[in-house]
Coordinates of C-alpha atoms (C1' of nucleotides) in Angstrom, one line a residue:
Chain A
X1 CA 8.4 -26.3 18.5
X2 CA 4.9 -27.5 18.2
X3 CA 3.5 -24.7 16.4
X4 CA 6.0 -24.9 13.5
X5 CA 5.5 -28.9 13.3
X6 CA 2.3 -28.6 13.3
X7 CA 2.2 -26.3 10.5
X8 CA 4.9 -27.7 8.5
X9 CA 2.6 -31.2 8.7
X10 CA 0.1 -28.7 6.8
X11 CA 2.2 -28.9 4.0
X12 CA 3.8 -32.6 3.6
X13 CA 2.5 -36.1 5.4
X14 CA 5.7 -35.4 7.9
X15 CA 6.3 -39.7 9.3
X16 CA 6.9 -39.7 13.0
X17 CA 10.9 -39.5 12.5
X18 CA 10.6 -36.5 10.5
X19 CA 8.8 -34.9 13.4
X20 CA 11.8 -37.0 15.5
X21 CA 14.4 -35.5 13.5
X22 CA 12.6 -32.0 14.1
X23 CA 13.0 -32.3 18.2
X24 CA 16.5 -33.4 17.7
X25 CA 17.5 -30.0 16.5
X26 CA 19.7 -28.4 18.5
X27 CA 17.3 -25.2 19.0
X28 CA 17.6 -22.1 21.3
X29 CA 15.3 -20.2 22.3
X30 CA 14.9 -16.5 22.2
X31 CA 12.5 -13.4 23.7
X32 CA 11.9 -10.6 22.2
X33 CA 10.1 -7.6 23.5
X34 CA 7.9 -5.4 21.2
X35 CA 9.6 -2.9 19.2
X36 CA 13.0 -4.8 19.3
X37 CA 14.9 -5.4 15.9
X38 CA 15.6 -9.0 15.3
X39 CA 17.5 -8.8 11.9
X40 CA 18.9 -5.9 10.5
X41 CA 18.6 -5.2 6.9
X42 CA 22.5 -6.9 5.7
X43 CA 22.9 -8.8 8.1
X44 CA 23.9 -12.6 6.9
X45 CA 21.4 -15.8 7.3
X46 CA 23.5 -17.7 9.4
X47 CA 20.6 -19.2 11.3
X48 CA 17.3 -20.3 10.6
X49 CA 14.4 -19.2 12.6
X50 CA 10.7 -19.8 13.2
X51 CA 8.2 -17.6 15.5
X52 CA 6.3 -19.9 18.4
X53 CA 4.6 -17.0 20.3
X54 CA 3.8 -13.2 19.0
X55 CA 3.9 -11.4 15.5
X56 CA 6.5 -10.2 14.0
X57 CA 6.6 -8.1 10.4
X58 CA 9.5 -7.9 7.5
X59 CA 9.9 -4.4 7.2
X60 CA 11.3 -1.7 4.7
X61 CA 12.9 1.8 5.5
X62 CA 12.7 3.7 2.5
X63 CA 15.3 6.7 2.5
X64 CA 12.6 9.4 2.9
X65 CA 11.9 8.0 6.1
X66 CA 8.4 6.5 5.1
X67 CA 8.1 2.6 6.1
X68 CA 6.6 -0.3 4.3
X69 CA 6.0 -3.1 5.8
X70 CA 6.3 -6.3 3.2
X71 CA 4.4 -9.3 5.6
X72 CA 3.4 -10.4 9.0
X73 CA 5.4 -13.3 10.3
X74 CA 2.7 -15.8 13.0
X75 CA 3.0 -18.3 15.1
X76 CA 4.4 -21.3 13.5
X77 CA 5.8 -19.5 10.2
X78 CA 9.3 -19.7 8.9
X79 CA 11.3 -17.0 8.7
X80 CA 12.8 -17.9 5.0
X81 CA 14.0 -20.1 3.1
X82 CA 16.7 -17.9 3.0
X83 CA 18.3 -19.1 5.8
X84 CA 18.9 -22.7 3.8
X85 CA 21.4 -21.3 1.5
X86 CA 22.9 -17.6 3.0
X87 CA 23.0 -14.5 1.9
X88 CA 22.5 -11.0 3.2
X89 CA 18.9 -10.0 4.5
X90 CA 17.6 -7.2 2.2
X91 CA 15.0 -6.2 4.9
X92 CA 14.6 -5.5 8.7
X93 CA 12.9 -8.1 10.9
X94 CA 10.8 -6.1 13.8
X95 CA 8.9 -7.5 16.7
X96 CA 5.7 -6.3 16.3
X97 CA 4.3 -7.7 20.1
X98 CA 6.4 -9.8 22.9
X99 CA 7.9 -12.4 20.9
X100 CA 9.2 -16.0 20.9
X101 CA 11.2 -17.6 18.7
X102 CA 13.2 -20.8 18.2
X103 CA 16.5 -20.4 16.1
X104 CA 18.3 -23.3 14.6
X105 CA 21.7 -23.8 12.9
X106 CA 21.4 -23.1 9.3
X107 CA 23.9 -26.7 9.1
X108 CA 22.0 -29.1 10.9
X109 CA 18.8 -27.4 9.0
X110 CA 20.5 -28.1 5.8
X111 CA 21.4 -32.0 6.8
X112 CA 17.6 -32.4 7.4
X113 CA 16.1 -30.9 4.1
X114 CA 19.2 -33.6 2.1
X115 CA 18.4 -36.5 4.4
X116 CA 14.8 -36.2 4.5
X117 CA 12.9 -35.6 1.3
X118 CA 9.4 -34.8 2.8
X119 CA 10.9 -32.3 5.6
X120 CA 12.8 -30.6 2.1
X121 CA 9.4 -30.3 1.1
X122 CA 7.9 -28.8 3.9
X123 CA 10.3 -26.6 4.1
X124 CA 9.8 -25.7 0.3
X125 CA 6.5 -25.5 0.6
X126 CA 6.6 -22.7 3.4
X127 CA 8.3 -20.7 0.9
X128 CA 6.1 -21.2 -1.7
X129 CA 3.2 -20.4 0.4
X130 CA 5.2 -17.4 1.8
X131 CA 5.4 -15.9 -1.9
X132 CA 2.2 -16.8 -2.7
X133 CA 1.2 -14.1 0.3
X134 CA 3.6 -11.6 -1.3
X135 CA 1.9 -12.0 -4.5
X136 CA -1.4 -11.6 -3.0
X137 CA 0.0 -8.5 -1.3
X138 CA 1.0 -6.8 -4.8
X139 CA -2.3 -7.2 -6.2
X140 CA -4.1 -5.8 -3.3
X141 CA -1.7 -2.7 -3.2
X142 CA -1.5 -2.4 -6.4
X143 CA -5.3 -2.1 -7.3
X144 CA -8.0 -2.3 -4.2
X145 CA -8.8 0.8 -2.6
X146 CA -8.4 1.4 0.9
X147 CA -11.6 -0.2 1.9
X148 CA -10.9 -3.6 0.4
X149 CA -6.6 -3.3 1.3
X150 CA -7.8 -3.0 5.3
X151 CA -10.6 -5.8 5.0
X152 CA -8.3 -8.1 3.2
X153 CA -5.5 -7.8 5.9
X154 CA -7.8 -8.7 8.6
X155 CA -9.4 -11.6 6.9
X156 CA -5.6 -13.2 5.9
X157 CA -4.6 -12.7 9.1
X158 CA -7.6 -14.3 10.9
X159 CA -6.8 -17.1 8.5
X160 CA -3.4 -17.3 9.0
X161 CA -3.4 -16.9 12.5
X162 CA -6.5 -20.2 12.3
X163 CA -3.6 -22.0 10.5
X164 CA -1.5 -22.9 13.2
X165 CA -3.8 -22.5 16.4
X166 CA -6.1 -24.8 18.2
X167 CA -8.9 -22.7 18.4
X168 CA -10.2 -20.9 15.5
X169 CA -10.8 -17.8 17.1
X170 CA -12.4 -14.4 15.7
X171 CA -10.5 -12.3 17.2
X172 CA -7.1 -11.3 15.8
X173 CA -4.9 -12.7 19.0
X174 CA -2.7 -9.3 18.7
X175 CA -3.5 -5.7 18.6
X176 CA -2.3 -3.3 15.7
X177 CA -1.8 -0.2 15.9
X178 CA -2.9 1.9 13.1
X179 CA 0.7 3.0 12.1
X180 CA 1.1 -0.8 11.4
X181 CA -1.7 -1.2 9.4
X182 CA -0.9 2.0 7.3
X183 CA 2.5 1.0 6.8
X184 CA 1.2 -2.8 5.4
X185 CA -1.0 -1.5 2.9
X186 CA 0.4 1.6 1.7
X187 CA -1.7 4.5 3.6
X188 CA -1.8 7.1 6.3
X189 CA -2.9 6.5 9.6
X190 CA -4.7 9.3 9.5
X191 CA -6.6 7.3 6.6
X192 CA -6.8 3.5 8.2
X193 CA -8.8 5.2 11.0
X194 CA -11.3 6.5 8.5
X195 CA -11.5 3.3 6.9
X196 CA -11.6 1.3 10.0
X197 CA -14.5 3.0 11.5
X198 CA -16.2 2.5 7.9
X199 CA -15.5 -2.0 9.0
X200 CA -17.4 -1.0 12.2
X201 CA -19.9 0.8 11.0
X202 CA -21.2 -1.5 8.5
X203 CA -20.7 -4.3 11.5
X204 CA -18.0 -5.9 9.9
X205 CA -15.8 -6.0 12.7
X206 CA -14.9 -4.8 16.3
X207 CA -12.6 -3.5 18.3
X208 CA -11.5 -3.7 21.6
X209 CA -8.4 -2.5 23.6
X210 CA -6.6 -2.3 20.3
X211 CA -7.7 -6.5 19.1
X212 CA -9.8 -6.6 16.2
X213 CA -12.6 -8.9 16.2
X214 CA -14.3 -10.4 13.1
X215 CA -18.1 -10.2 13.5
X216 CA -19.1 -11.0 9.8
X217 CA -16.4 -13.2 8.0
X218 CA -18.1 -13.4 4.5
X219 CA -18.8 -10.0 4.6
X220 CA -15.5 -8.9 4.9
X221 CA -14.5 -11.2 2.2
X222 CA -16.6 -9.6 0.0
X223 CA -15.8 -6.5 0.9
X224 CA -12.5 -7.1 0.1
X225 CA -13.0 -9.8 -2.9
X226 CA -10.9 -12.0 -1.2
X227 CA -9.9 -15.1 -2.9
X228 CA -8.5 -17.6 -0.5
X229 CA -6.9 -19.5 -2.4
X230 CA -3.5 -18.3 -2.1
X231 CA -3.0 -18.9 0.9
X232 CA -2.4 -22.9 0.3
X233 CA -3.9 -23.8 3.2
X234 CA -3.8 -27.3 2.7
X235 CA -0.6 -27.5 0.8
X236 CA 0.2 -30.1 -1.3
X237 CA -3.3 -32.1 -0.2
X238 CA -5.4 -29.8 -3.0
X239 CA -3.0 -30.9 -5.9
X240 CA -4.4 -34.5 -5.9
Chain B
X1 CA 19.1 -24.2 -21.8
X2 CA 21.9 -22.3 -22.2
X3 CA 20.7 -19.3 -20.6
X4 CA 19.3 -21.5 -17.5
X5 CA 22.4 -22.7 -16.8
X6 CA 24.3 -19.7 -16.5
X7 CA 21.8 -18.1 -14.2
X8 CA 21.6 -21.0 -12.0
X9 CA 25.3 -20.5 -12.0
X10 CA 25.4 -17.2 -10.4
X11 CA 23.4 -18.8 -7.9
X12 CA 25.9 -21.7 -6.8
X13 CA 29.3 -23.1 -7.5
X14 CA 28.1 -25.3 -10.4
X15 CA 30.3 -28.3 -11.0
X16 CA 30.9 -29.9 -14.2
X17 CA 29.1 -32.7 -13.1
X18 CA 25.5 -31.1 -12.0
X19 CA 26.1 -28.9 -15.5
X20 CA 25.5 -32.5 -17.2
X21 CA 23.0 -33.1 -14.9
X22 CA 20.8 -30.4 -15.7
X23 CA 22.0 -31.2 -19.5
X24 CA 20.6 -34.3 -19.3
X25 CA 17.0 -33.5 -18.1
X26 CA 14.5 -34.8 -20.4
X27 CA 13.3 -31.5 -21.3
X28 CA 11.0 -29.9 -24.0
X29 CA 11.0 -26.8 -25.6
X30 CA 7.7 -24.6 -26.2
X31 CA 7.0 -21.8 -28.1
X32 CA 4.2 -19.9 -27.4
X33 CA 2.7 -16.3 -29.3
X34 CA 2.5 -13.3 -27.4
X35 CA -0.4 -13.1 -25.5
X36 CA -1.1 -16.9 -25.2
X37 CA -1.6 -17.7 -21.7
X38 CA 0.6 -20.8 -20.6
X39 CA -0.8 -21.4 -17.2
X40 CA -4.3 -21.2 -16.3
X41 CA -5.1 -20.1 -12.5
X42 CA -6.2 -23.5 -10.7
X43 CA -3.8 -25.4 -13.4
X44 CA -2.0 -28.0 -11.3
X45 CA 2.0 -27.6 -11.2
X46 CA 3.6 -30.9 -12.7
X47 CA 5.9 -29.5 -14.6
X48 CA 9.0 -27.4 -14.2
X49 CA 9.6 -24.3 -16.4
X50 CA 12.1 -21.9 -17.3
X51 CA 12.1 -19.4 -20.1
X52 CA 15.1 -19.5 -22.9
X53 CA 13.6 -16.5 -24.8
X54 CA 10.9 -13.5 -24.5
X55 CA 9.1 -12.1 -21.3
X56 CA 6.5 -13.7 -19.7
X57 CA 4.1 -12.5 -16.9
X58 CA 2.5 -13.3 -13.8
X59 CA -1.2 -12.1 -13.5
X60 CA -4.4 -11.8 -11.5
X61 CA -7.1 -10.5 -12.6
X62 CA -10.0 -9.5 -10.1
X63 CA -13.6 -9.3 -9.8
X64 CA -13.9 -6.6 -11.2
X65 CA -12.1 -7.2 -14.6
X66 CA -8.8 -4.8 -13.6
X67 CA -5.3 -6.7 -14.0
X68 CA -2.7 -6.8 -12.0
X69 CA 0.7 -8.1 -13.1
X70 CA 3.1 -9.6 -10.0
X71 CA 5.9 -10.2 -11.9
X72 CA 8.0 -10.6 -15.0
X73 CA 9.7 -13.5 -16.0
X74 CA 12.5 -13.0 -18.1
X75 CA 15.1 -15.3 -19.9
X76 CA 16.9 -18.0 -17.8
X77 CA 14.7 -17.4 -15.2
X78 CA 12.9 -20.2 -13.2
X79 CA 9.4 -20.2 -13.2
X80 CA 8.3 -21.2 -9.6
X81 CA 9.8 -23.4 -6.8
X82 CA 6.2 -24.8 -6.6
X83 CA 6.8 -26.7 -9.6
X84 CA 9.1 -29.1 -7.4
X85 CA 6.4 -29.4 -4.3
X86 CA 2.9 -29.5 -6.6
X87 CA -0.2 -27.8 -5.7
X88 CA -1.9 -25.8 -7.9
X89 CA -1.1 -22.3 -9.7
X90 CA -2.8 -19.0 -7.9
X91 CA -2.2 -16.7 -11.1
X92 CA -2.0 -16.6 -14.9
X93 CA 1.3 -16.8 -16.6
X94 CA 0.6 -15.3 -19.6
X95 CA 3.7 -14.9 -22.2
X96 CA 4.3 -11.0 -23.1
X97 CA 6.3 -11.6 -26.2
X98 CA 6.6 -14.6 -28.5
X99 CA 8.4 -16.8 -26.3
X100 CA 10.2 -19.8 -26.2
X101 CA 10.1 -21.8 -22.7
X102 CA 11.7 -25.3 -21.7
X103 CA 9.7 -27.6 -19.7
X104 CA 11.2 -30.6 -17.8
X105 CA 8.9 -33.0 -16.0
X106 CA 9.2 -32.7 -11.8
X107 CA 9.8 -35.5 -11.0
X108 CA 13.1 -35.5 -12.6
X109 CA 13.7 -32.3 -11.2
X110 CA 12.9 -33.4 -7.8
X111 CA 15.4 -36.1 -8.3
X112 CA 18.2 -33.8 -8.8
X113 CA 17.0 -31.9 -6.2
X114 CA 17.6 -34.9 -3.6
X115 CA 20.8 -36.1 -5.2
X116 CA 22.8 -32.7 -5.8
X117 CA 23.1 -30.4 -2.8
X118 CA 24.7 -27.8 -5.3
X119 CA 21.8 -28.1 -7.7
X120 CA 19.2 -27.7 -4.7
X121 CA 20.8 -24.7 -3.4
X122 CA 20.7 -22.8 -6.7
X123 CA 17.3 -23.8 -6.9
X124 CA 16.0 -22.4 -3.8
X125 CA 18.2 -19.3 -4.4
X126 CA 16.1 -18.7 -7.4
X127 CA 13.4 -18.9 -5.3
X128 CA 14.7 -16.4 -2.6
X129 CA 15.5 -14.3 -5.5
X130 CA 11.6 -13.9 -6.5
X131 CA 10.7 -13.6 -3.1
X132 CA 13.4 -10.6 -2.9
X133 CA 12.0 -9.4 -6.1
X134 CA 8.2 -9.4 -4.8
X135 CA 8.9 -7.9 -1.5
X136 CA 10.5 -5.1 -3.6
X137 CA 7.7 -4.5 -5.3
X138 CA 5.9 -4.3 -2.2
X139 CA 7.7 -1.3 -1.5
X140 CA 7.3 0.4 -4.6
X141 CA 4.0 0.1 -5.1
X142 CA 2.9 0.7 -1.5
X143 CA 4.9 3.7 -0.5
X144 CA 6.7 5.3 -3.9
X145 CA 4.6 8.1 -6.4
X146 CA 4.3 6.8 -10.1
X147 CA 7.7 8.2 -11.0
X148 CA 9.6 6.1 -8.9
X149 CA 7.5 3.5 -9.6
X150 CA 8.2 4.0 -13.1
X151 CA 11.9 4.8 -13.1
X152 CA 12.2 1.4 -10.5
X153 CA 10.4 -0.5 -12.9
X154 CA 12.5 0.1 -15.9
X155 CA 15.8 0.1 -14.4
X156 CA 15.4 -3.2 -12.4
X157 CA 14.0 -4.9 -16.0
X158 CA 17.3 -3.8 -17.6
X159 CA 19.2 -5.3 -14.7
X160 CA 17.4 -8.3 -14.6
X161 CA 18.2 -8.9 -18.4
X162 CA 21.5 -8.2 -17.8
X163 CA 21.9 -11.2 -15.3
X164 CA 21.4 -13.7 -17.9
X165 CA 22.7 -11.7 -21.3
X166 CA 26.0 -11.7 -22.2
X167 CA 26.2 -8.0 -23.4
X168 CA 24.4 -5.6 -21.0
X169 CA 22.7 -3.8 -23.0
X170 CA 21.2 -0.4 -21.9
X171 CA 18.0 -0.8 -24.0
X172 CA 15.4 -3.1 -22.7
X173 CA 15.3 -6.5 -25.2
X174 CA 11.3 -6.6 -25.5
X175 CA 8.8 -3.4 -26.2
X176 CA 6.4 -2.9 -23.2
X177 CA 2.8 -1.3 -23.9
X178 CA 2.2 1.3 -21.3
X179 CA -1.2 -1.2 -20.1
X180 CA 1.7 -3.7 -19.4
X181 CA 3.6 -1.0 -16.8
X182 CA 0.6 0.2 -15.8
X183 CA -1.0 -3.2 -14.8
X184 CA 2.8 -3.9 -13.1
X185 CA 2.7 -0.7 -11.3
X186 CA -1.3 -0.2 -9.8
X187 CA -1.3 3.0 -12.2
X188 CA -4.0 4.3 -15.2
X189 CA -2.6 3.4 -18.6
X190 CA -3.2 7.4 -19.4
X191 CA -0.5 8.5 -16.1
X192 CA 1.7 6.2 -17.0
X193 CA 1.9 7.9 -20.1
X194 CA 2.6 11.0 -19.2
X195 CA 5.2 9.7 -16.5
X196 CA 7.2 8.1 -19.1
X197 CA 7.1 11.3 -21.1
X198 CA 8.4 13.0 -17.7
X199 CA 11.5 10.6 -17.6
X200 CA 11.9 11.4 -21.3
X201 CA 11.9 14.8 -20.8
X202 CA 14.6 14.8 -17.6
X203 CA 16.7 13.0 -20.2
X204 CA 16.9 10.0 -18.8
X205 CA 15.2 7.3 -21.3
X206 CA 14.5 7.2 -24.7
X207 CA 11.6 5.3 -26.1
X208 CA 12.4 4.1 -29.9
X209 CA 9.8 1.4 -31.5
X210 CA 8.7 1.1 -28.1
X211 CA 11.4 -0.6 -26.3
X212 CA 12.9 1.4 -23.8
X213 CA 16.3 2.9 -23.7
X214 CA 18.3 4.1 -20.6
X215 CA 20.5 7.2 -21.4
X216 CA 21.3 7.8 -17.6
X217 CA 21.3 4.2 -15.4
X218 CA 22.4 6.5 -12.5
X219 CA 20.0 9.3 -12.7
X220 CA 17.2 6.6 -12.9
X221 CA 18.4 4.9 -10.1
X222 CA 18.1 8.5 -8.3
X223 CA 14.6 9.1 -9.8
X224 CA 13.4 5.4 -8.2
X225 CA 15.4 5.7 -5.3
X226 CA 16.0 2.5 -6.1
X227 CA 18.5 0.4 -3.6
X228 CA 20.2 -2.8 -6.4
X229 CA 20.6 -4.9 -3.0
X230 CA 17.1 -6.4 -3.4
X231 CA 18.5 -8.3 -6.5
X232 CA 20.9 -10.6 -4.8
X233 CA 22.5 -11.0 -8.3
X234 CA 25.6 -12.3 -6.7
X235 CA 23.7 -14.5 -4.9
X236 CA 26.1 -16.4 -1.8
X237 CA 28.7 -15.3 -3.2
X238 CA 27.7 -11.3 -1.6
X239 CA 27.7 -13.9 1.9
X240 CA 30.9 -14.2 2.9
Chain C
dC1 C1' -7.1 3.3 -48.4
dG2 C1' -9.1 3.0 -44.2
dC3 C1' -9.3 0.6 -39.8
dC4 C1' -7.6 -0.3 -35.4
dC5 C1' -4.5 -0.3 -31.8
dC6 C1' -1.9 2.4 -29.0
dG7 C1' 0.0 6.5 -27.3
dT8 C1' -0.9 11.5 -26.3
dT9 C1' -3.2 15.4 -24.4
dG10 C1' -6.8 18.0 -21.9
dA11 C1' -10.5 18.7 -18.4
dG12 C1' -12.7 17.5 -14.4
dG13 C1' -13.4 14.5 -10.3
dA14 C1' -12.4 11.3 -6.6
dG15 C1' -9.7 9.0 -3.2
dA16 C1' -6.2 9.4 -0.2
dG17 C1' -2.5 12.5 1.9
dT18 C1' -1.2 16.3 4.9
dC19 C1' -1.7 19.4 8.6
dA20 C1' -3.7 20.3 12.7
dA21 C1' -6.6 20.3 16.8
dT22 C1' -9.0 17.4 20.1
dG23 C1' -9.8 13.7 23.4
dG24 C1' -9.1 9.3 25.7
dC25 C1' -6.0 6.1 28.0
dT26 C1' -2.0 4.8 30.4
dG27 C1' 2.0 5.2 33.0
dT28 C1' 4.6 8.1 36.1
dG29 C1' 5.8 11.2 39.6
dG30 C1' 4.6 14.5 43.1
Chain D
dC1 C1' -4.7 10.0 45.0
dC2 C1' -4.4 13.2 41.7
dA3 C1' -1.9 15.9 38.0
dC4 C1' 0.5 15.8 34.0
dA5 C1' 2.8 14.0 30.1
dG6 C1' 2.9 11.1 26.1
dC7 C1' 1.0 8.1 22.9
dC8 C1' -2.6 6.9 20.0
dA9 C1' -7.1 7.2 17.8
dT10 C1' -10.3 10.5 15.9
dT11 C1' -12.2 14.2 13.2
dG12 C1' -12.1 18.3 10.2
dA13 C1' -10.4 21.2 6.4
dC14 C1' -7.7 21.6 2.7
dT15 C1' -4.5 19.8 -1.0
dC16 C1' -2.6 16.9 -4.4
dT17 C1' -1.8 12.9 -6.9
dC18 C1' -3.8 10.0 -9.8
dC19 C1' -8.1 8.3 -12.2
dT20 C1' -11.8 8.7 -15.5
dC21 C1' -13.8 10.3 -19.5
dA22 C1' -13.0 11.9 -23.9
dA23 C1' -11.0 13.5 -28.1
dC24 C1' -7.3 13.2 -31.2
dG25 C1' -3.3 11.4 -33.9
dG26 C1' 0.1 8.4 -35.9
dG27 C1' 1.7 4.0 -37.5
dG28 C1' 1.1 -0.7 -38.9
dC29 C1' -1.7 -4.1 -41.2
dG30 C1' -5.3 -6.1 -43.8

DNA sequence: CGCCCCGTTGAGGAGAGTCAATGGCTGTGG
DNA sequence: CCACAGCCATTGACTCTCCTCAACGGGGCG
C-alpha cells in the first residue's frame, strides 16, 4: 500500500483519513511471476488494481503477430481509471519482472472517490498523468528517431521509477530485454542493440546484467530532447 | 450543448435530472477561426471545454520545429479530465476548422462531479475513452506501415463523428490537409500523398473538395487492420 | 491576371528492417 | 564437473520503406 499512497499524495494534499480510508480497503494481494498475463485483452474491470513491487507493461497483439507495447506500469501506479466505471479491457496486461500487486473492489473504490473529494482527485489525477505519458509516447514514436525514442524511455522511466521510491537511484531497478524495448518504441531488436551500444559509447549510460544505469542524465535528455514536463510530477502543486 | 449531451449519454444512463444539470452550467460559447490556437502549452487548466462544432487538435511541436498531432477533438467531445483536477496544459490545442467550443468554469463542473455519481461516471468514461483512443494510436504509429496508418486514421475519424451525429455519414464532415495526416501519423507530407492516392486507387476512398469519402468501410477496416473495440463507443453498456 | 497554397510526381538517399551467423551466459542433465 | 541446449545480445550484409529535395500544376483569392 505505501507506494501507491505515497504517490497518490503526489497528486492531492491527501488528510490523514483519506490515507485512513485508503488502509481500510479491503485489499488482496497478489504474485505474479514474469511472463504471466494479468488481464487479457476483453476481459471486464471488475477490480481495481495498483502495482507495489515489479513492472509490468500494457501490451498490444497486432494480428500479424508483431507486439506493441503502449506503457510501463511502476511501483505505485494505477492500473486505470478504468476500473472506476467498467468496461472491457482493450489490451493485455503482462508482467514484465516478478510482480506484486494489491487489488481492490471496484465498489468500495467507487464509495471512496464519491465520499471523499480529494481521494476522487487523486485518483483523477493518475489518469491524467497516465495520458499525459501516452501522449508523450505518440510524439516520440511518431517523430524522433531511434536514438532519441531509446534515450527518452530510459530517462522517463528513471523518472518515473524516482517518483515513488525513497532513493533516487540511477539505475533502472529492472532489467529489459531488448525485445521489450523494441516492442515500446516501435523497432527491431536487432536495431535497439545498435542504438544502445551508440548510449554506451558516447557514455550516456551502462549496462550491467541486463539493468541500465544512467551515467549522464542531462545528456540523455538532450539526446532525446526530453521535456519533462509531462510527466506532472508534482501534480496539482505546479498549477498555483 | 446539444451534441455534449448526447455523447455523454452513451457514456452513462443519464437521468432527466443530471440532463438539467448539465443544462444549467453557466456555460459560454467560443468561436474560434481555423488555425487559432485556443490553448497555449504551460496555459493553466481552469476551465472545462467541449467542442459543439468543427475539429480541433492536440499538438506538440519539438525542438526542432516538426509537429506532431496526438489527437483530434471532434464535436461533443470533452476536452480533457484535467480540466476538473487543474495543473497546467502539456500541448497546443489548436482548432483545425472554424470552430465553435463551450466553456464552463471547473468549479462548477467539479460540483457536479461530487453531487451526481451518473454525471461523474460519464465523465471519467470520456476520459478512458481518450486514453483508449491514444493507446491506439500507439499502436498504429509504432508497429503499422503508412497504409494502415492511413486507412486507420480515416476510418476511426468517420466513426468517431458518427458517435455524436445523428446521420452517419460516410464522408468525413471537415477537409483534412495531407500536413494535418501527416503530422497525426509521424509520416512526410509528400508519402502521405501518394498513400492516399494508393487507397484511391484500391477503390476504397474518394477525395472531393478535400474531405474524404469512404466508398468501402469494410475494405478500409481490412487495409488498417483496424480492431473498432479500442472505441468503447458503447461505453458500460458493452460491460455486462 | 497572377500569386500562393496545396497536392502531385520523380529521383536519390538515409534510417531502420530482415536475414543470418556468431558468441556469451545460464540452467540442466549426464 | 563438464557438456550441451536455449536464450539473448551482437555484428554484418543486404533490402525496403519512407524521407528529402525539387519541379510542376491546378484552383482559389486578392
Amino acid at each position: 500500500m505505501n507506494k501507491f499512497i505515497s504517490r497518490l499524495s503526489k497528486y492531492a494534499d491527501l488528510k490523514t483519513d483519506d490515507v485512513q480510508a485508503l488502509r481500510a480497503l479491503p485489499v488482496r494481494m497478489r504474485n505474479y511471476s514474469a511472463r504471466q498475463t494479468l488481464v487479457q485483452p476483453g476481459a471486464p474491470f471488475d477490480k481495481v488494481w495498483w502495482v507495489e513491487h515489479g513492472w509490468a507493461t500494457r501490451k498490444r497483439r497486432l494480428p500479424d503477430g508483431t507486439v506493441q507495447i503502449v506503457n510501463f506500469l511502476l511501483p505505485g501506479e494505477f492500473f486505470d481509471l478504468q476500473g472506476l466505471v467498467g468496461g472491457r479491457c482493450d489490451h493485455a496486461v503482462l508482467a514484465l519482472t516478478d510482480l506484486a500487486v494489491f487489488e481492490a473492489p471496484a465498489a468500495d473504490v467507487r464509495t471512496l472517490v464519491s465520499d471523499r473529494p480529494r481521494l476522487r482527485d487523486a485518483l483523477i489525477w493518475s489518469g491524467v498523468a497516465e495520458a499525459a505519458i501516452l501522449r508523450e509516447h505518440v510524439v516520440q514514436i511518431g517523430r524522433q528517431p531511434a536514438l532519441r525514442r531509446v534515450a527518452f524511455l530510459i530517462a522517463s522511466l528513471r523518472r518515473r521509477q524516482a517518483l515513488s521510491a525513497e532513493d533516487e537511484s540511477d539505475t533502472l531497478e529492472q532489467a529489459l530485454g531488448h525485445d521489450v524495448i523494441a516492442d515500446a518504441l516501435g523497432l527491431s531488436r536487432v536495431h535497439v542493440s545498435r542504438t544502445l551500444k551508440q548510449l554506451r559509447d558516447t557514455g550516456l549510460i551502462e549496462i550491467a546484467a541486463g539493468r541500465i544505469r544512467v551515467i549522464d542524465a542531462d545528456g540523455l535528455d538532450r539526446a532525446a530532447q526530453h521535456d519533462t514536463a509531462y510527466l506532472h510530477v508534482a501534480g496539482p502543486a505546479t498549477s498555483a
